mmCIF file of C-alpha atoms in Angstrom:
data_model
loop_
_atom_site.group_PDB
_atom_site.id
_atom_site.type_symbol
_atom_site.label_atom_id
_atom_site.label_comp_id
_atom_site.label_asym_id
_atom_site.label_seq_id
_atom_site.Cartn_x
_atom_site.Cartn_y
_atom_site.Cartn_z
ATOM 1 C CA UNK A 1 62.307 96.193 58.263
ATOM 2 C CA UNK A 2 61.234 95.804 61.634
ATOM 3 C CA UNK A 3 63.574 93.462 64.070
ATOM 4 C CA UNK A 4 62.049 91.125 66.773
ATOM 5 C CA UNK A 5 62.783 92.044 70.233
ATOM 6 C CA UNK A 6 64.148 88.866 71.825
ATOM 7 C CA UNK A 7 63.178 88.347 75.166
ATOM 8 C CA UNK A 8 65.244 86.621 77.367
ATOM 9 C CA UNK A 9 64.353 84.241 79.970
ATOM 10 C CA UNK A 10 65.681 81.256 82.485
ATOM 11 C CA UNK A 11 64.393 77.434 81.443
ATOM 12 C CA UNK A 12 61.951 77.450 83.901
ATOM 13 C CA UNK A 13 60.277 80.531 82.926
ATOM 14 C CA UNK A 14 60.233 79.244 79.190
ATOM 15 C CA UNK A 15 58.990 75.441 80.965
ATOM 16 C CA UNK A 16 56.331 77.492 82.721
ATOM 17 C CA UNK A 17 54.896 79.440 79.964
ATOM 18 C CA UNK A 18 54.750 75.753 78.075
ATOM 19 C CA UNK A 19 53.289 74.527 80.381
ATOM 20 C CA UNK A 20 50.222 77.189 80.628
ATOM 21 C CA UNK A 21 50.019 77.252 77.048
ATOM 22 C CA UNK A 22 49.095 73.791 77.080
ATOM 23 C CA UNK A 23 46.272 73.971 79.528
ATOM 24 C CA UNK A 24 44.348 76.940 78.037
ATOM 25 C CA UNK A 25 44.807 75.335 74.621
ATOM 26 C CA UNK A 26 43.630 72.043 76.500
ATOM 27 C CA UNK A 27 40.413 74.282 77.577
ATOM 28 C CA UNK A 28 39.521 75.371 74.081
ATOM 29 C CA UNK A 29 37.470 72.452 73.202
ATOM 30 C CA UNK A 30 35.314 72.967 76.374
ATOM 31 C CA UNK A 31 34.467 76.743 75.884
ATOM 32 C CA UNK A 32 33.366 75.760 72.008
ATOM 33 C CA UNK A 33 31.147 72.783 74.057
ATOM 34 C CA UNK A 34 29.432 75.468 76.499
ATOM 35 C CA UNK A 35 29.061 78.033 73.209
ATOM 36 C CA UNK A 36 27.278 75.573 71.643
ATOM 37 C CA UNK A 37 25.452 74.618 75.021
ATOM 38 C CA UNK A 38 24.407 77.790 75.999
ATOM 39 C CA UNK A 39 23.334 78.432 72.190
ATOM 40 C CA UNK A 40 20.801 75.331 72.366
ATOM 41 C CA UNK A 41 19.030 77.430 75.115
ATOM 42 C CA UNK A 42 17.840 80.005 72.685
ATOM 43 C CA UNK A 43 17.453 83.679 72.285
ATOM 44 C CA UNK A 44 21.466 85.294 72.570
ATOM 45 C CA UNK A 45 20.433 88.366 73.359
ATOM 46 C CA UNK A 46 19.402 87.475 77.016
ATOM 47 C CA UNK A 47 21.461 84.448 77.553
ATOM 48 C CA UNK A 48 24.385 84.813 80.119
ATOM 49 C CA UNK A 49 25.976 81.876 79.826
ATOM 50 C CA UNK A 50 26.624 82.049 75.942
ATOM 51 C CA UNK A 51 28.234 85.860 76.745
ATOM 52 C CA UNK A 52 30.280 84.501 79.814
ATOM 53 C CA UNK A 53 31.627 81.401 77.361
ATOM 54 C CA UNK A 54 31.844 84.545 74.575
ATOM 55 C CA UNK A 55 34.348 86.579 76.508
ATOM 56 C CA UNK A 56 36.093 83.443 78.165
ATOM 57 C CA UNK A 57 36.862 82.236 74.655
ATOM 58 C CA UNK A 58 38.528 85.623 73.785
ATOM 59 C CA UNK A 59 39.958 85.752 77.431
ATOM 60 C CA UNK A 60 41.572 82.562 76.346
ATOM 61 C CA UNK A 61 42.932 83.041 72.891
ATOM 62 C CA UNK A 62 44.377 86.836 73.435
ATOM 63 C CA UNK A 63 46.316 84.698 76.381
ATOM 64 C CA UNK A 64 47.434 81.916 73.811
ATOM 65 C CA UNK A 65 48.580 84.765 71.727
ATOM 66 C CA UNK A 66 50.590 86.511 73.896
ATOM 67 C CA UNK A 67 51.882 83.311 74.862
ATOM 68 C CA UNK A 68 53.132 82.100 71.710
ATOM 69 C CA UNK A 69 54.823 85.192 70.958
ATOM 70 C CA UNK A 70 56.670 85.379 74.075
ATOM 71 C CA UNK A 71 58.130 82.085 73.140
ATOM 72 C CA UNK A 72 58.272 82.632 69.935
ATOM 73 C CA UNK A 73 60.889 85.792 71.266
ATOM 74 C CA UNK A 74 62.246 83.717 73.967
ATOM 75 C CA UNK A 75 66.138 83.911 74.410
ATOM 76 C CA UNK A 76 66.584 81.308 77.169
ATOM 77 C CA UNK A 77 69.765 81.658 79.343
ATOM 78 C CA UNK A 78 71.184 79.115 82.097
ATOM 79 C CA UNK A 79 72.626 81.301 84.759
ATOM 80 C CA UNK A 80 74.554 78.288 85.445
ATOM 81 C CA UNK A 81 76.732 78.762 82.380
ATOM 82 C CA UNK A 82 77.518 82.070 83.486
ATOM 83 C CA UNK A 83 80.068 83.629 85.013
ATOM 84 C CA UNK A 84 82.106 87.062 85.630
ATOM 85 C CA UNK A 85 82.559 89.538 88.357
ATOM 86 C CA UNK A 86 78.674 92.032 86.918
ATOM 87 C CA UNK A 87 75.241 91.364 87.383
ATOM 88 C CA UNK A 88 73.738 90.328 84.224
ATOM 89 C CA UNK A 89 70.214 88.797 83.456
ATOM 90 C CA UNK A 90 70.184 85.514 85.583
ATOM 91 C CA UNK A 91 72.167 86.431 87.959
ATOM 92 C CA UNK A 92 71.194 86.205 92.253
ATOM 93 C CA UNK A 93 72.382 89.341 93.784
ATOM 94 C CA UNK A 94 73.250 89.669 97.284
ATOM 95 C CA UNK A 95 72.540 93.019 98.443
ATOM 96 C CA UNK A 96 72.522 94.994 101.624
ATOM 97 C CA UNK A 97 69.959 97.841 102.140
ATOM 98 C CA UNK A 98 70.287 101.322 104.639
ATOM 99 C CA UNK A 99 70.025 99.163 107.649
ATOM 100 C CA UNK A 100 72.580 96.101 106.797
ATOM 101 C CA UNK A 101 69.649 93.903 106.363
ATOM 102 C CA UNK A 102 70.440 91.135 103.566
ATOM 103 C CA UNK A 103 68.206 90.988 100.516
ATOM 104 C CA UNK A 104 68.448 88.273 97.638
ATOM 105 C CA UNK A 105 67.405 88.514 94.223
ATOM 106 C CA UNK A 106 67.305 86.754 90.915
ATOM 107 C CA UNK A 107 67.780 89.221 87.529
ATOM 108 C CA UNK A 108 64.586 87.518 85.539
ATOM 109 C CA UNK A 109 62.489 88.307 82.598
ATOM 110 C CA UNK A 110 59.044 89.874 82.511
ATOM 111 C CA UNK A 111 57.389 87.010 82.247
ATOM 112 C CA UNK A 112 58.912 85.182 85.349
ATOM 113 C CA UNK A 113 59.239 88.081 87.683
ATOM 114 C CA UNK A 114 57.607 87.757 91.157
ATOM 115 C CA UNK A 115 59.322 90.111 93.680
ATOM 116 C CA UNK A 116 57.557 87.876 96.521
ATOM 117 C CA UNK A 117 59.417 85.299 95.638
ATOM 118 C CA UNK A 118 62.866 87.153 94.834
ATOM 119 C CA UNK A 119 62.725 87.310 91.389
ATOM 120 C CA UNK A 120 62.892 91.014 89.795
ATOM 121 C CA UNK A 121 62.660 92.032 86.080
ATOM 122 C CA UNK A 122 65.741 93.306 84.157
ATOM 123 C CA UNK A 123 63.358 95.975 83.361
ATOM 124 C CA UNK A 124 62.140 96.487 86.609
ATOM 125 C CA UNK A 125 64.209 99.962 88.472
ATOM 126 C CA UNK A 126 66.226 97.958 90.840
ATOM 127 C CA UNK A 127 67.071 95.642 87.711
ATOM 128 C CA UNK A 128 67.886 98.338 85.828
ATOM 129 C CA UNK A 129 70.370 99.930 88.121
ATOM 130 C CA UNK A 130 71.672 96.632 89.209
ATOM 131 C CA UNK A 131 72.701 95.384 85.918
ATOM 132 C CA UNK A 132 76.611 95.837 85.377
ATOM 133 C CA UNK A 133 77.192 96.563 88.816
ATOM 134 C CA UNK A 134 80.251 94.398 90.864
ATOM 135 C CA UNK A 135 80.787 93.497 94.640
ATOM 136 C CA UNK A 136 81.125 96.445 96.674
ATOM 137 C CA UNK A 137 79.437 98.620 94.021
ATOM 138 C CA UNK A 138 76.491 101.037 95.895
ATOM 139 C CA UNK A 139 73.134 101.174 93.892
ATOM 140 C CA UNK A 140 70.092 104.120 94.547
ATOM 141 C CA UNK A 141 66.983 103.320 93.032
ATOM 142 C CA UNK A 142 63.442 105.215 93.016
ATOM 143 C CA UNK A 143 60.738 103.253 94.283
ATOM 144 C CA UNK A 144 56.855 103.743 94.590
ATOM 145 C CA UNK A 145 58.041 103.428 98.355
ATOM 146 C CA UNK A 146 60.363 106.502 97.648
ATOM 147 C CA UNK A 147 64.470 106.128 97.005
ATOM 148 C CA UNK A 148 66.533 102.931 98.363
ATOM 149 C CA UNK A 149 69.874 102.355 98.730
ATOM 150 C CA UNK A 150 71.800 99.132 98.205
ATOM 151 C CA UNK A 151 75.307 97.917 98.510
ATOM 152 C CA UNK A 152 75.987 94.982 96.111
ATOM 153 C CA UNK A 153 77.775 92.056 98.588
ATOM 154 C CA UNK A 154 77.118 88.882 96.364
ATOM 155 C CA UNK A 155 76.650 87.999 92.704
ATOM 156 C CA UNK A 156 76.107 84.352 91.917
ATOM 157 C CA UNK A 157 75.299 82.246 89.008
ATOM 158 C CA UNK A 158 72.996 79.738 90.254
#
């Protein structure tokens, strides 16, 4: 028997994915009235708008789907509860690349990751190598860019 994968994620992220669950199943109703719209017009086999409304409505409910299993999977952790002296999922890392510059990020799931914003995936390579690491530990990681170097200076729960 097959187990489910959890898949863990901060409140927010799980708030988030609520909350765009509840739009596109808010828009549902409106693709079925522009099906049915576009249908009055006639012949399908020339109509645009009843193929554009066709493939929204499947754009729509394979999104929903994936949706509801994420949170079906979800495993939500408060960094704030957390605590120790290793990075672990939730955790803001301090680090400190080649050049001393400072560089802050958040250990997030999949679903919440934006590296714009200073959130990285625990499956993402920096995430990877990061996890378990402690203050002073060094980290090397291989990039698209090519190979980085980090020293770990900070690990918060936040």
């Amino acid at each position: 028997m097959a187990t489910v994968e959890k898949m863990p994620m901060l409140p927010e992220g799980y708030e988030m994915l609520n909350e765009q669950l509840k739009v596109l199943r808010a828009e549902r109703p409106l693709i079925v009235d522009a099906i049915e719209e576009a249908r009055a017009h006639g012949d399908l086999s020339e109509n645009a708008e009843y193929h554009a409304a066709k493939e929204r409505q499947g754009q729509v409910e394979a999104t929903i789907s994936d949706i509801e299993d994420k949170l079906s999977r979800a495993q939500i952790i408060d960094p704030r509860e957390l605590s120790g002296d290793r990075i672990v999922f939730g955790a803001t890392v301090t680090l400190l690349d080649e050049a001393d510059k400072s560089v802050k990020y958040q250990i997030v799931g999949q679903a919440e990751a934006d590296a714009k914003t200073g959130r990285i995936s625990y499956n993402s390579p920096l995430g990877r190598a990061l996890i378990g690491k402690s203050v002073g530990e060094e980290v090397e990681v291989t990039v698209p860019a090519g190979d980085r170097w980090y020293e770990v200076s900070k690990i918060e729960f936040i």
